[in-house]
Amino acid sequence: MWCLLTTSSYSEAVLKAVNLGEDTDTTAAVTGGLAGIYYGFNNIPSEWVEQIARKDDIIALAGRLEQTLE
């Protein structure tokens, strides 16, 4: 949460989490999830999104989740 509250963009928050040290994969994953909710998908750097495996499947799953929550 601290990484999200002390930065002003998705990438800043995630990079701050990674640079904390220790269990950075878990910390960055949680920070990335929170930052994604706060900043939105379109604010995730496109070069990061392009590297996601099975991106289309993940986007479809997120769309179904969104419909369920409406």
GROMACS .gro file of C-alpha atoms in nm:
model
   70
    1MET     CA    1   0.000   0.000   0.000
    2TRP     CA    2   0.287   0.238   0.083
    3CYS     CA    3   0.429   0.201  -0.268
    4LEU     CA    4   0.096   0.303  -0.417
    5LEU     CA    5   0.037   0.594  -0.180
    6THR     CA    6   0.384   0.745  -0.226
    7THR     CA    7   0.395   0.744  -0.607
    8SER     CA    8   0.196   0.899  -0.889
    9SER     CA    9   0.182   0.631  -1.160
   10TYR     CA   10   0.144   0.259  -1.215
   11SER     CA   11   0.505   0.209  -1.317
   12GLU     CA   12   0.643   0.418  -1.030
   13ALA     CA   13   0.446   0.215  -0.777
   14VAL     CA   14   0.552  -0.123  -0.915
   15LEU     CA   15   0.916  -0.023  -0.957
   16LYS     CA   16   0.924   0.111  -0.601
   17ALA     CA   17   0.788  -0.224  -0.479
   18VAL     CA   18   1.051  -0.418  -0.674
   19ASN     CA   19   1.330  -0.197  -0.541
   20LEU     CA   20   1.234  -0.249  -0.176
   21GLY     CA   21   1.421  -0.579  -0.168
   22GLU     CA   22   1.333  -0.896   0.023
   23ASP     CA   23   1.021  -1.070  -0.117
   24THR     CA   24   0.989  -0.838  -0.418
   25ASP     CA   25   0.789  -1.069  -0.643
   26THR     CA   26   0.502  -1.090  -0.396
   27THR     CA   27   0.522  -0.723  -0.299
   28ALA     CA   28   0.528  -0.610  -0.662
   29ALA     CA   29   0.241  -0.844  -0.756
   30VAL     CA   30   0.018  -0.702  -0.482
   31THR     CA   31   0.125  -0.346  -0.563
   32GLY     CA   32   0.064  -0.407  -0.933
   33GLY     CA   33  -0.286  -0.533  -0.863
   34LEU     CA   34  -0.374  -0.234  -0.647
   35ALA     CA   35  -0.212   0.012  -0.888
   36GLY     CA   36  -0.399  -0.150  -1.177
   37ILE     CA   37  -0.729  -0.094  -1.000
   38TYR     CA   38  -0.637   0.265  -0.911
   39TYR     CA   39  -0.474   0.380  -1.238
   40GLY     CA   40  -0.655   0.149  -1.481
   41PHE     CA   41  -0.532  -0.087  -1.749
   42ASN     CA   42  -0.455   0.190  -1.997
   43ASN     CA   43  -0.193   0.335  -1.761
   44ILE     CA   44   0.016   0.019  -1.749
   45PRO     CA   45   0.317   0.075  -1.978
   46SER     CA   46   0.242  -0.083  -2.316
   47GLU     CA   47   0.587  -0.241  -2.334
   48TRP     CA   48   0.504  -0.426  -2.011
   49VAL     CA   49   0.162  -0.538  -2.135
   50GLU     CA   50   0.310  -0.670  -2.461
   51GLN     CA   51   0.522  -0.918  -2.261
   52ILE     CA   52   0.231  -1.079  -2.075
   53ALA     CA   53   0.179  -1.444  -2.165
   54ARG     CA   54  -0.179  -1.531  -2.266
   55LYS     CA   55  -0.273  -1.162  -2.248
   56ASP     CA   56  -0.590  -1.211  -2.455
   57ASP     CA   57  -0.712  -1.487  -2.222
   58ILE     CA   58  -0.648  -1.269  -1.918
   59ILE     CA   59  -0.832  -0.974  -2.071
   60ALA     CA   60  -1.129  -1.197  -2.157
   61LEU     CA   61  -1.136  -1.337  -1.803
   62ALA     CA   62  -1.125  -0.985  -1.657
   63GLY     CA   63  -1.415  -0.887  -1.883
   64ARG     CA   64  -1.623  -1.179  -1.759
   65LEU     CA   65  -1.542  -1.086  -1.399
   66GLU     CA   66  -1.647  -0.727  -1.465
   67GLN     CA   67  -1.981  -0.843  -1.611
   68THR     CA   68  -2.041  -1.065  -1.309
   69LEU     CA   69  -1.982  -0.775  -1.071
   70GLU     CA   70  -2.218  -0.536  -1.251
   0.00000   0.00000   0.00000
